[in-house]
């Protein structure tokens, strides 16, 4: 579904992305892992044709992303850092508006909104949803933005750090939703610096280090290769000891 070839992106003479090859097939949940500032959002923005790339080619279903029509772009659901909500209205009004823009059949809109709100919000929090979105907590806003990304059931979902800001119950519900969502016609691309949820949902992973993809392939293949996994933990610095911290002044 998504193919990336020889992609280069430079910001102010700093090479952010230098990617040879990524193939993401329908049916996969592909998680791109990288530390802060490694270029994950830049790659997502490039796939969404929101930034120009310096070299290379990105295609979705065989077509360069720069040539996708508005109708083809409607088949992509996006959750970005910037949530793009209309904060003056309540969740239901906002989601109904988004569903109408995406031409979701009238007769299914209410059920979809209800099911999504039931999944992500406990009954005791439901009354807060009648207030304008600007009064919502960070996690509530994130969940509404996610609902808006999926309400029209696009074949491609692109999610930038979907777990950040969610409580454990909501994060778990999100995993359940994504596992139910994926099928042979759909593809989910996630960027994350949180490896805790990867094993729960990912069929495939990509590891972005120093602008390059050092591994891209099946999660199962990655996890059975102990040296690759050890390398990842070392790179993430997860095993750093308290004595190694240079914080004598604390
Ligand atoms: N518009 C821009 N102009 C200049 N530099 C940029 C721009 N956007 C991103 N960068 C730089 O590109 C690098 C990658 O940024 P990016 O936001 O893609 O990282 P990230 O992996 O998504 O980080 P995080 O996990 O913190 O969200 C950073 O060094 C950042 O400063």
PDB file of N, CA, C and O and ligand atoms in Angstrom, residues 11-12 14 16 35-42 161 193, ligand 1:
ATOM      1  N   UNK A  11      16.676  19.614   6.476  1.00  0.00           N
ATOM      2  CA  UNK A  11      16.228  20.893   7.034  1.00  0.00           C
ATOM      3  C   UNK A  11      17.466  21.696   7.413  1.00  0.00           C
ATOM      4  O   UNK A  11      18.261  21.230   8.235  1.00  0.00           O
ATOM      5  N   UNK A  12      17.633  22.846   6.857  1.00  0.00           N
ATOM      6  CA  UNK A  12      18.772  23.726   7.197  1.00  0.00           C
ATOM      7  C   UNK A  12      20.102  22.960   7.214  1.00  0.00           C
ATOM      8  O   UNK A  12      20.818  22.968   8.193  1.00  0.00           O
ATOM      9  N   UNK A  14      20.646  20.001   7.743  1.00  0.00           N
ATOM     10  CA  UNK A  14      20.639  18.840   8.643  1.00  0.00           C
ATOM     11  C   UNK A  14      19.793  17.749   7.972  1.00  0.00           C
ATOM     12  O   UNK A  14      18.597  17.948   7.718  1.00  0.00           O
ATOM     13  N   UNK A  16      17.521  14.985   7.857  1.00  0.00           N
ATOM     14  CA  UNK A  16      16.561  14.400   8.802  1.00  0.00           C
ATOM     15  C   UNK A  16      16.166  12.988   8.362  1.00  0.00           C
ATOM     16  O   UNK A  16      16.048  12.087   9.185  1.00  0.00           O
ATOM     17  N   UNK A  35      13.478   7.810  18.500  1.00  0.00           N
ATOM     18  CA  UNK A  35      13.529   8.711  19.649  1.00  0.00           C
ATOM     19  C   UNK A  35      13.037  10.101  19.245  1.00  0.00           C
ATOM     20  O   UNK A  35      12.843  10.384  18.056  1.00  0.00           O
ATOM     21  N   UNK A  36      12.878  10.984  20.221  1.00  0.00           N
ATOM     22  CA  UNK A  36      12.462  12.363  19.937  1.00  0.00           C
ATOM     23  C   UNK A  36      13.412  12.985  18.916  1.00  0.00           C
ATOM     24  O   UNK A  36      14.635  12.851  19.036  1.00  0.00           O
ATOM     25  N   UNK A  37      12.842  13.648  17.942  1.00  0.00           N
ATOM     26  CA  UNK A  37      13.644  14.397  16.978  1.00  0.00           C
ATOM     27  C   UNK A  37      14.297  13.540  15.904  1.00  0.00           C
ATOM     28  O   UNK A  37      15.101  14.033  15.108  1.00  0.00           O
ATOM     29  N   UNK A  38      13.976  12.254  15.825  1.00  0.00           N
ATOM     30  CA  UNK A  38      14.619  11.381  14.823  1.00  0.00           C
ATOM     31  C   UNK A  38      14.014  11.560  13.430  1.00  0.00           C
ATOM     32  O   UNK A  38      14.565  11.082  12.450  1.00  0.00           O
ATOM     33  N   UNK A  39      12.821  12.163  13.337  1.00  0.00           N
ATOM     34  CA  UNK A  39      12.250  12.395  12.004  1.00  0.00           C
ATOM     35  C   UNK A  39      10.950  11.653  11.734  1.00  0.00           C
ATOM     36  O   UNK A  39      10.507  11.589  10.582  1.00  0.00           O
ATOM     37  N   UNK A  40      10.328  11.110  12.785  1.00  0.00           N
ATOM     38  CA  UNK A  40       9.091  10.325  12.575  1.00  0.00           C
ATOM     39  C   UNK A  40       7.969  11.205  11.999  1.00  0.00           C
ATOM     40  O   UNK A  40       7.343  10.852  11.005  1.00  0.00           O
ATOM     41  N   UNK A  41       7.738  12.363  12.632  1.00  0.00           N
ATOM     42  CA  UNK A  41       6.661  13.237  12.140  1.00  0.00           C
ATOM     43  C   UNK A  41       6.992  13.750  10.743  1.00  0.00           C
ATOM     44  O   UNK A  41       6.089  13.896   9.905  1.00  0.00           O
ATOM     45  N   UNK A  42       8.268  13.986  10.491  1.00  0.00           N
ATOM     46  CA  UNK A  42       8.674  14.447   9.159  1.00  0.00           C
ATOM     47  C   UNK A  42       8.309  13.391   8.115  1.00  0.00           C
ATOM     48  O   UNK A  42       7.778  13.715   7.049  1.00  0.00           O
ATOM     49  N   UNK A 161       2.005   9.197  17.162  1.00  0.00           N
ATOM     50  CA  UNK A 161       2.006   9.041  18.629  1.00  0.00           C
ATOM     51  C   UNK A 161       0.588   8.885  19.200  1.00  0.00           C
ATOM     52  O   UNK A 161       0.175   9.652  20.068  1.00  0.00           O
ATOM     53  N   UNK A 193       7.384   6.647  20.037  1.00  0.00           N
ATOM     54  CA  UNK A 193       8.637   6.438  20.764  1.00  0.00           C
ATOM     55  C   UNK A 193       8.371   5.568  21.986  1.00  0.00           C
ATOM     56  O   UNK A 193       9.202   5.392  22.845  1.00  0.00           O
TER      57      UNK A 193
HETATM   58  N1  LIG B   1       9.910  22.792   9.705  1.00  0.00           N
HETATM   59  C1  LIG B   1      11.106  22.450  10.189  1.00  0.00           C
HETATM   60  N2  LIG B   1      12.172  23.270  10.023  1.00  0.00           N
HETATM   61  C2  LIG B   1      13.395  22.924  10.475  1.00  0.00           C
HETATM   62  N3  LIG B   1      13.667  21.769  11.131  1.00  0.00           N
HETATM   63  C3  LIG B   1      12.656  20.923  11.331  1.00  0.00           C
HETATM   64  C4  LIG B   1      11.329  21.208  10.877  1.00  0.00           C
HETATM   65  N4  LIG B   1      10.520  20.169  11.204  1.00  0.00           N
HETATM   66  C5  LIG B   1      11.309  19.279  11.852  1.00  0.00           C
HETATM   67  N5  LIG B   1      12.578  19.721  11.925  1.00  0.00           N
HETATM   68  C6  LIG B   1      13.708  19.018  12.532  1.00  0.00           C
HETATM   69  O1  LIG B   1      13.725  17.702  12.018  1.00  0.00           O
HETATM   70  C7  LIG B   1      14.093  16.773  13.037  1.00  0.00           C
HETATM   71  C8  LIG B   1      13.026  15.700  13.132  1.00  0.00           C
HETATM   72  O2  LIG B   1      11.820  16.279  13.643  1.00  0.00           O
HETATM   73  P1  LIG B   1      10.487  15.406  13.806  1.00  0.00           P
HETATM   74  O3  LIG B   1       9.442  16.308  14.341  1.00  0.00           O
HETATM   75  O4  LIG B   1      10.218  14.717  12.529  1.00  0.00           O
HETATM   76  O5  LIG B   1      10.959  14.335  14.891  1.00  0.00           O
HETATM   77  P2  LIG B   1      10.105  13.214  15.667  1.00  0.00           P
HETATM   78  O6  LIG B   1      10.855  11.939  15.503  1.00  0.00           O
HETATM   79  O7  LIG B   1       8.701  13.236  15.207  1.00  0.00           O
HETATM   80  O8  LIG B   1      10.216  13.713  17.171  1.00  0.00           O
HETATM   81  P3  LIG B   1       9.188  13.535  18.425  1.00  0.00           P
HETATM   82  O9  LIG B   1       9.270  12.104  18.852  1.00  0.00           O
HETATM   83  O10 LIG B   1       9.774  14.453  19.447  1.00  0.00           O
HETATM   84  O11 LIG B   1       7.828  13.964  17.971  1.00  0.00           O
HETATM   85  C9  LIG B   1      14.294  17.583  14.324  1.00  0.00           C
HETATM   86  O12 LIG B   1      15.680  17.831  14.469  1.00  0.00           O
HETATM   87  C10 LIG B   1      13.554  18.873  14.047  1.00  0.00           C
HETATM   88  O13 LIG B   1      14.148  19.950  14.717  1.00  0.00           O
END
